[in-house]
Amino acid sequence: YVHGLFMEGAGWEDGKGDEEGYITESKMKDLHPVMPICNIYSVHIDDMDWTGMYHCPVFSTSLRGATYIFTANIRMEPDEVEVKWTLAGAALLTQDD
């Protein structure tokens, strides 16, 4: 489990009950919303279900570039396209600068 991640360029909507959360539009004046505790595990690429997922880059700082760590799969709403979040510059950060 990992805690202490921050979202940049988007927001996070917590799921209700057993539902999982998903990426959403950022709220006004909330530049780096705190992500909930995340369960991170590896899955073989042939076994991964890519539907409804945004390939979100994870950086150690908001400078991005050379601080890239890995790509996380973030759930998005089923009717959205991944390009929306790519153009918004949505990324996860390990520190809130």
Short mmCIF file of N, CA, C and O in Angstrom, two decimals:
data_model
loop_
_atom_site.label_atom_id
_atom_site.label_comp_id
_atom_site.label_asym_id
_atom_site.label_seq_id
_atom_site.Cartn_x
_atom_site.Cartn_y
_atom_site.Cartn_z
N TYR A 1 0.83 -1.17 0.00
CA TYR A 1 0.00 0.00 0.00
C TYR A 1 0.88 1.24 0.00
O TYR A 1 1.93 1.27 0.63
N VAL A 2 0.42 2.29 -0.67
CA VAL A 2 1.18 3.53 -0.77
C VAL A 2 0.27 4.70 -0.38
O VAL A 2 -0.88 4.76 -0.79
N HIS A 3 0.79 5.60 0.43
CA HIS A 3 0.06 6.82 0.74
C HIS A 3 0.99 8.00 0.49
O HIS A 3 2.21 7.83 0.39
N GLY A 4 0.44 9.18 0.35
CA GLY A 4 1.26 10.37 0.14
C GLY A 4 1.39 10.77 -1.32
O GLY A 4 2.24 11.57 -1.65
N LEU A 5 0.54 10.23 -2.19
CA LEU A 5 0.54 10.65 -3.59
C LEU A 5 -0.39 11.84 -3.77
O LEU A 5 -1.41 11.95 -3.08
N PHE A 6 -0.03 12.72 -4.71
CA PHE A 6 -0.83 13.90 -5.01
C PHE A 6 -1.17 13.90 -6.50
O PHE A 6 -0.33 13.54 -7.32
N MET A 7 -2.36 14.33 -6.85
CA MET A 7 -2.78 14.42 -8.25
C MET A 7 -2.52 15.84 -8.73
O MET A 7 -2.73 16.81 -7.99
N GLU A 8 -2.06 15.98 -9.96
CA GLU A 8 -1.87 17.30 -10.56
C GLU A 8 -2.57 17.30 -11.92
O GLU A 8 -2.44 16.36 -12.69
N GLY A 9 -3.33 18.35 -12.21
CA GLY A 9 -4.02 18.47 -13.49
C GLY A 9 -5.38 17.80 -13.51
O GLY A 9 -6.06 17.80 -14.53
N ALA A 10 -5.78 17.23 -12.39
CA ALA A 10 -7.09 16.55 -12.29
C ALA A 10 -7.43 16.42 -10.82
O ALA A 10 -6.67 16.82 -9.95
N GLY A 11 -8.59 15.85 -10.56
CA GLY A 11 -9.02 15.59 -9.19
C GLY A 11 -9.32 14.12 -9.01
O GLY A 11 -9.18 13.32 -9.95
N TRP A 12 -9.77 13.74 -7.82
CA TRP A 12 -10.09 12.36 -7.54
C TRP A 12 -11.44 12.29 -6.84
O TRP A 12 -11.69 13.01 -5.88
N GLU A 13 -12.31 11.45 -7.34
CA GLU A 13 -13.63 11.24 -6.75
C GLU A 13 -13.62 9.89 -6.06
O GLU A 13 -13.41 8.86 -6.70
N ASP A 14 -13.84 9.90 -4.74
CA ASP A 14 -13.89 8.64 -4.00
C ASP A 14 -15.14 7.86 -4.38
O ASP A 14 -16.20 8.44 -4.62
N GLY A 15 -15.01 6.55 -4.40
CA GLY A 15 -16.15 5.69 -4.69
C GLY A 15 -17.08 5.60 -3.49
O GLY A 15 -16.69 5.87 -2.36
N LYS A 16 -18.30 5.22 -3.73
CA LYS A 16 -19.29 5.07 -2.67
C LYS A 16 -19.44 3.59 -2.35
O LYS A 16 -19.66 2.77 -3.24
N GLY A 17 -19.29 3.21 -1.11
CA GLY A 17 -19.44 1.82 -0.71
C GLY A 17 -18.34 0.95 -1.30
O GLY A 17 -17.15 1.20 -1.09
N ASP A 18 -18.72 -0.07 -2.07
CA ASP A 18 -17.76 -0.99 -2.68
C ASP A 18 -17.21 -0.48 -4.00
O ASP A 18 -16.32 -1.09 -4.58
N GLU A 19 -17.74 0.63 -4.52
CA GLU A 19 -17.27 1.16 -5.80
C GLU A 19 -15.87 1.76 -5.65
O GLU A 19 -15.53 2.31 -4.61
N GLU A 20 -15.08 1.65 -6.71
CA GLU A 20 -13.74 2.23 -6.71
C GLU A 20 -13.82 3.69 -7.13
O GLU A 20 -14.74 4.10 -7.83
N GLY A 21 -12.84 4.48 -6.70
CA GLY A 21 -12.78 5.88 -7.08
C GLY A 21 -12.32 6.03 -8.52
O GLY A 21 -11.91 5.06 -9.17
N TYR A 22 -12.36 7.27 -9.03
CA TYR A 22 -11.97 7.52 -10.41
C TYR A 22 -11.49 8.96 -10.57
O TYR A 22 -11.77 9.82 -9.75
N ILE A 23 -10.72 9.19 -11.64
CA ILE A 23 -10.19 10.51 -11.96
C ILE A 23 -11.33 11.41 -12.44
O ILE A 23 -12.25 10.96 -13.11
N THR A 24 -11.28 12.68 -12.03
CA THR A 24 -12.33 13.63 -12.39
C THR A 24 -11.72 15.02 -12.57
O THR A 24 -10.52 15.21 -12.34
N GLU A 25 -12.54 15.96 -12.97
CA GLU A 25 -12.08 17.35 -13.14
C GLU A 25 -11.57 17.89 -11.80
O GLU A 25 -12.13 17.57 -10.75
N SER A 26 -10.54 18.73 -11.85
CA SER A 26 -10.01 19.31 -10.62
C SER A 26 -10.96 20.37 -10.09
O SER A 26 -11.66 21.02 -10.84
N LYS A 27 -10.94 20.52 -8.78
CA LYS A 27 -11.77 21.53 -8.13
C LYS A 27 -11.00 22.85 -8.08
O LYS A 27 -9.78 22.86 -8.04
N MET A 28 -11.73 23.94 -8.06
CA MET A 28 -11.11 25.26 -8.01
C MET A 28 -10.20 25.41 -6.78
O MET A 28 -10.57 24.98 -5.69
N LYS A 29 -9.05 26.00 -6.98
CA LYS A 29 -8.07 26.31 -5.92
C LYS A 29 -7.50 25.07 -5.23
O LYS A 29 -6.90 25.18 -4.17
N ASP A 30 -7.71 23.88 -5.79
CA ASP A 30 -7.15 22.65 -5.23
C ASP A 30 -6.14 22.12 -6.24
O ASP A 30 -6.47 21.29 -7.08
N LEU A 31 -4.91 22.63 -6.18
CA LEU A 31 -3.90 22.32 -7.19
C LEU A 31 -3.37 20.90 -7.10
O LEU A 31 -3.10 20.26 -8.11
N HIS A 32 -3.18 20.40 -5.89
CA HIS A 32 -2.62 19.06 -5.70
C HIS A 32 -3.46 18.29 -4.67
O HIS A 32 -3.04 18.14 -3.52
N PRO A 33 -4.62 17.77 -5.08
CA PRO A 33 -5.43 17.00 -4.12
C PRO A 33 -4.71 15.73 -3.69
O PRO A 33 -4.01 15.10 -4.47
N VAL A 34 -4.88 15.37 -2.42
CA VAL A 34 -4.26 14.17 -1.87
C VAL A 34 -5.02 12.94 -2.35
O VAL A 34 -6.25 12.90 -2.31
N MET A 35 -4.28 11.94 -2.81
CA MET A 35 -4.89 10.69 -3.24
C MET A 35 -5.14 9.81 -2.02
O MET A 35 -4.42 9.90 -1.02
N PRO A 36 -6.15 8.96 -2.08
CA PRO A 36 -6.35 8.01 -0.98
C PRO A 36 -5.24 6.97 -0.97
O PRO A 36 -4.42 6.90 -1.89
N ILE A 37 -5.20 6.14 0.05
CA ILE A 37 -4.22 5.06 0.11
C ILE A 37 -4.43 4.15 -1.09
O ILE A 37 -5.55 3.74 -1.39
N CYS A 38 -3.35 3.87 -1.82
CA CYS A 38 -3.43 3.10 -3.06
C CYS A 38 -2.79 1.73 -2.88
O CYS A 38 -1.75 1.61 -2.26
N ASN A 39 -3.42 0.73 -3.45
CA ASN A 39 -2.87 -0.62 -3.48
C ASN A 39 -2.17 -0.78 -4.82
O ASN A 39 -2.83 -0.86 -5.86
N ILE A 40 -0.85 -0.81 -4.81
CA ILE A 40 -0.08 -0.89 -6.05
C ILE A 40 0.49 -2.29 -6.19
O ILE A 40 1.12 -2.81 -5.27
N TYR A 41 0.23 -2.91 -7.33
CA TYR A 41 0.75 -4.24 -7.61
C TYR A 41 1.00 -4.36 -9.11
O TYR A 41 0.44 -3.63 -9.90
N SER A 42 1.85 -5.29 -9.47
CA SER A 42 2.19 -5.47 -10.89
C SER A 42 1.28 -6.54 -11.51
O SER A 42 0.86 -7.48 -10.84
N VAL A 43 0.98 -6.33 -12.78
CA VAL A 43 0.17 -7.27 -13.55
C VAL A 43 0.87 -7.46 -14.89
O VAL A 43 1.32 -6.49 -15.50
N HIS A 44 0.95 -8.70 -15.33
CA HIS A 44 1.56 -8.95 -16.64
C HIS A 44 0.74 -8.24 -17.71
O HIS A 44 -0.49 -8.22 -17.66
N ILE A 45 1.41 -7.68 -18.69
CA ILE A 45 0.75 -6.86 -19.71
C ILE A 45 -0.31 -7.65 -20.49
O ILE A 45 -1.31 -7.10 -20.92
N ASP A 46 -0.12 -8.96 -20.65
CA ASP A 46 -1.11 -9.77 -21.37
C ASP A 46 -2.37 -10.00 -20.55
O ASP A 46 -3.44 -10.29 -21.10
N ASP A 47 -2.28 -9.87 -19.23
CA ASP A 47 -3.43 -10.11 -18.35
C ASP A 47 -4.17 -8.84 -17.96
O ASP A 47 -5.21 -8.90 -17.33
N MET A 48 -3.64 -7.68 -18.34
CA MET A 48 -4.23 -6.40 -17.93
C MET A 48 -5.44 -6.04 -18.77
O MET A 48 -5.43 -6.19 -19.98
N ASP A 49 -6.49 -5.57 -18.09
CA ASP A 49 -7.69 -5.06 -18.77
C ASP A 49 -7.56 -3.54 -18.86
O ASP A 49 -7.55 -2.85 -17.85
N TRP A 50 -7.42 -3.00 -20.07
CA TRP A 50 -7.14 -1.59 -20.28
C TRP A 50 -8.39 -0.72 -20.41
O TRP A 50 -8.28 0.48 -20.56
N THR A 51 -9.58 -1.31 -20.38
CA THR A 51 -10.80 -0.53 -20.57
C THR A 51 -11.04 0.39 -19.36
O THR A 51 -10.95 -0.05 -18.22
N GLY A 52 -11.33 1.63 -19.64
CA GLY A 52 -11.62 2.60 -18.58
C GLY A 52 -10.42 3.00 -17.75
O GLY A 52 -10.58 3.41 -16.61
N MET A 53 -9.21 2.88 -18.30
CA MET A 53 -8.00 3.21 -17.55
C MET A 53 -7.22 4.34 -18.23
O MET A 53 -7.12 4.38 -19.45
N TYR A 54 -6.69 5.23 -17.42
CA TYR A 54 -5.79 6.29 -17.90
C TYR A 54 -4.38 5.91 -17.51
O TYR A 54 -4.10 5.61 -16.34
N HIS A 55 -3.46 5.91 -18.45
CA HIS A 55 -2.06 5.62 -18.20
C HIS A 55 -1.42 6.88 -17.60
O HIS A 55 -0.97 7.76 -18.34
N CYS A 56 -1.41 6.96 -16.30
CA CYS A 56 -1.00 8.17 -15.59
C CYS A 56 0.48 8.13 -15.20
O CYS A 56 0.90 7.22 -14.48
N PRO A 57 1.26 9.10 -15.66
CA PRO A 57 2.67 9.13 -15.26
C PRO A 57 2.81 9.54 -13.79
O PRO A 57 2.04 10.35 -13.29
N VAL A 58 3.79 8.96 -13.12
CA VAL A 58 4.07 9.28 -11.72
C VAL A 58 5.46 9.92 -11.67
O VAL A 58 6.43 9.36 -12.18
N PHE A 59 5.52 11.11 -11.08
CA PHE A 59 6.77 11.87 -10.96
C PHE A 59 7.09 12.11 -9.49
O PHE A 59 6.18 12.17 -8.66
N SER A 60 8.37 12.30 -9.18
CA SER A 60 8.72 12.57 -7.79
C SER A 60 8.50 14.04 -7.42
O SER A 60 8.27 14.35 -6.26
N THR A 61 8.58 14.95 -8.39
CA THR A 61 8.32 16.38 -8.12
C THR A 61 7.45 16.96 -9.24
O THR A 61 7.26 16.33 -10.28
N SER A 62 6.98 18.17 -9.04
CA SER A 62 6.15 18.81 -10.05
C SER A 62 6.97 19.33 -11.23
O SER A 62 6.41 19.81 -12.21
N LEU A 63 8.29 19.23 -11.15
CA LEU A 63 9.14 19.61 -12.28
C LEU A 63 9.01 18.61 -13.43
O LEU A 63 9.40 18.91 -14.56
N ARG A 64 8.53 17.41 -13.12
CA ARG A 64 8.32 16.33 -14.09
C ARG A 64 9.62 15.99 -14.80
O ARG A 64 10.66 15.91 -14.15
N GLY A 65 9.62 15.78 -16.10
CA GLY A 65 10.83 15.47 -16.87
C GLY A 65 11.65 14.34 -16.29
O GLY A 65 11.25 13.19 -16.29
N ALA A 66 12.83 14.67 -15.78
CA ALA A 66 13.78 13.68 -15.28
C ALA A 66 13.33 13.02 -13.98
O ALA A 66 13.96 12.07 -13.51
N THR A 67 12.23 13.50 -13.37
CA THR A 67 11.77 12.93 -12.11
C THR A 67 10.73 11.83 -12.32
O THR A 67 10.08 11.41 -11.37
N TYR A 68 10.59 11.34 -13.56
CA TYR A 68 9.62 10.28 -13.88
C TYR A 68 9.99 8.99 -13.12
O TYR A 68 11.15 8.61 -13.06
N ILE A 69 8.97 8.31 -12.56
CA ILE A 69 9.20 7.07 -11.82
C ILE A 69 8.59 5.87 -12.57
O ILE A 69 9.30 4.94 -12.92
N PHE A 70 7.27 5.89 -12.79
CA PHE A 70 6.60 4.79 -13.49
C PHE A 70 5.24 5.28 -14.00
O PHE A 70 4.84 6.40 -13.74
N THR A 71 4.54 4.42 -14.72
CA THR A 71 3.20 4.74 -15.21
C THR A 71 2.18 3.92 -14.43
O THR A 71 2.31 2.69 -14.34
N ALA A 72 1.20 4.58 -13.86
CA ALA A 72 0.14 3.92 -13.10
C ALA A 72 -1.13 3.90 -13.94
O ALA A 72 -1.36 4.79 -14.75
N ASN A 73 -1.95 2.90 -13.75
CA ASN A 73 -3.25 2.83 -14.40
C ASN A 73 -4.30 3.37 -13.44
O ASN A 73 -4.53 2.80 -12.39
N ILE A 74 -4.90 4.49 -13.82
CA ILE A 74 -5.88 5.17 -12.99
C ILE A 74 -7.25 4.99 -13.63
O ILE A 74 -7.44 5.25 -14.81
N ARG A 75 -8.22 4.57 -12.82
CA ARG A 75 -9.57 4.35 -13.32
C ARG A 75 -10.22 5.68 -13.69
O ARG A 75 -10.07 6.68 -13.00
N MET A 76 -10.93 5.70 -14.83
CA MET A 76 -11.69 6.87 -15.24
C MET A 76 -13.12 6.42 -15.56
O MET A 76 -13.40 5.22 -15.61
N GLU A 77 -14.01 7.37 -15.75
CA GLU A 77 -15.39 7.01 -16.07
C GLU A 77 -15.44 6.31 -17.42
O GLU A 77 -14.68 6.64 -18.33
N PRO A 78 -16.34 5.34 -17.58
CA PRO A 78 -16.38 4.53 -18.81
C PRO A 78 -16.62 5.33 -20.09
O PRO A 78 -16.15 4.94 -21.15
N ASP A 79 -17.32 6.46 -20.01
CA ASP A 79 -17.63 7.23 -21.22
C ASP A 79 -16.55 8.25 -21.58
O ASP A 79 -16.68 8.96 -22.57
N GLU A 80 -15.46 8.33 -20.80
CA GLU A 80 -14.39 9.26 -21.09
C GLU A 80 -13.30 8.61 -21.93
O GLU A 80 -13.17 7.39 -21.96
N VAL A 81 -12.51 9.45 -22.61
CA VAL A 81 -11.39 8.96 -23.39
C VAL A 81 -10.08 9.39 -22.71
O VAL A 81 -10.02 10.45 -22.08
N GLU A 82 -9.06 8.58 -22.86
CA GLU A 82 -7.78 8.83 -22.20
C GLU A 82 -7.12 10.14 -22.65
O GLU A 82 -6.44 10.81 -21.87
N VAL A 83 -7.37 10.54 -23.89
CA VAL A 83 -6.76 11.75 -24.44
C VAL A 83 -7.14 12.98 -23.61
O VAL A 83 -6.33 13.90 -23.46
N LYS A 84 -8.33 13.00 -23.05
CA LYS A 84 -8.77 14.13 -22.23
C LYS A 84 -7.79 14.39 -21.09
O LYS A 84 -7.41 15.53 -20.83
N TRP A 85 -7.34 13.34 -20.42
CA TRP A 85 -6.45 13.50 -19.27
C TRP A 85 -5.01 13.73 -19.70
O TRP A 85 -4.25 14.40 -19.00
N THR A 86 -4.64 13.20 -20.86
CA THR A 86 -3.30 13.47 -21.39
C THR A 86 -3.16 14.95 -21.72
O THR A 86 -2.17 15.59 -21.37
N LEU A 87 -4.17 15.52 -22.38
CA LEU A 87 -4.15 16.94 -22.73
C LEU A 87 -4.24 17.84 -21.49
O LEU A 87 -3.71 18.95 -21.48
N ALA A 88 -4.91 17.36 -20.45
CA ALA A 88 -5.01 18.13 -19.20
C ALA A 88 -3.70 18.09 -18.41
O ALA A 88 -3.52 18.85 -17.47
N GLY A 89 -2.81 17.19 -18.78
CA GLY A 89 -1.53 17.07 -18.07
C GLY A 89 -1.67 16.39 -16.73
O GLY A 89 -0.89 16.64 -15.81
N ALA A 90 -2.67 15.50 -16.59
CA ALA A 90 -2.89 14.81 -15.32
C ALA A 90 -1.72 13.88 -15.01
O ALA A 90 -1.29 13.11 -15.85
N ALA A 91 -1.22 13.97 -13.78
CA ALA A 91 -0.10 13.14 -13.34
C ALA A 91 -0.17 12.99 -11.83
O ALA A 91 -0.82 13.77 -11.14
N LEU A 92 0.50 11.96 -11.31
CA LEU A 92 0.64 11.78 -9.88
C LEU A 92 2.02 12.25 -9.44
O LEU A 92 3.01 12.07 -10.17
N LEU A 93 2.08 12.85 -8.27
CA LEU A 93 3.34 13.34 -7.71
C LEU A 93 3.57 12.69 -6.34
O LEU A 93 2.61 12.44 -5.62
N THR A 94 4.83 12.46 -5.99
CA THR A 94 5.12 11.90 -4.68
C THR A 94 5.36 12.98 -3.64
O THR A 94 5.41 12.68 -2.45
N GLN A 95 5.52 14.24 -4.07
CA GLN A 95 5.66 15.34 -3.12
C GLN A 95 4.89 16.55 -3.59
O GLN A 95 4.80 16.81 -4.77
N ASP A 96 4.33 17.25 -2.63
CA ASP A 96 3.57 18.46 -2.92
C ASP A 96 4.52 19.65 -2.77
O ASP A 96 4.83 20.08 -1.68
N ASP A 97 5.00 20.16 -3.90
CA ASP A 97 6.00 21.23 -3.86
C ASP A 97 5.42 22.54 -3.35
O ASP A 97 4.46 23.03 -3.71
#
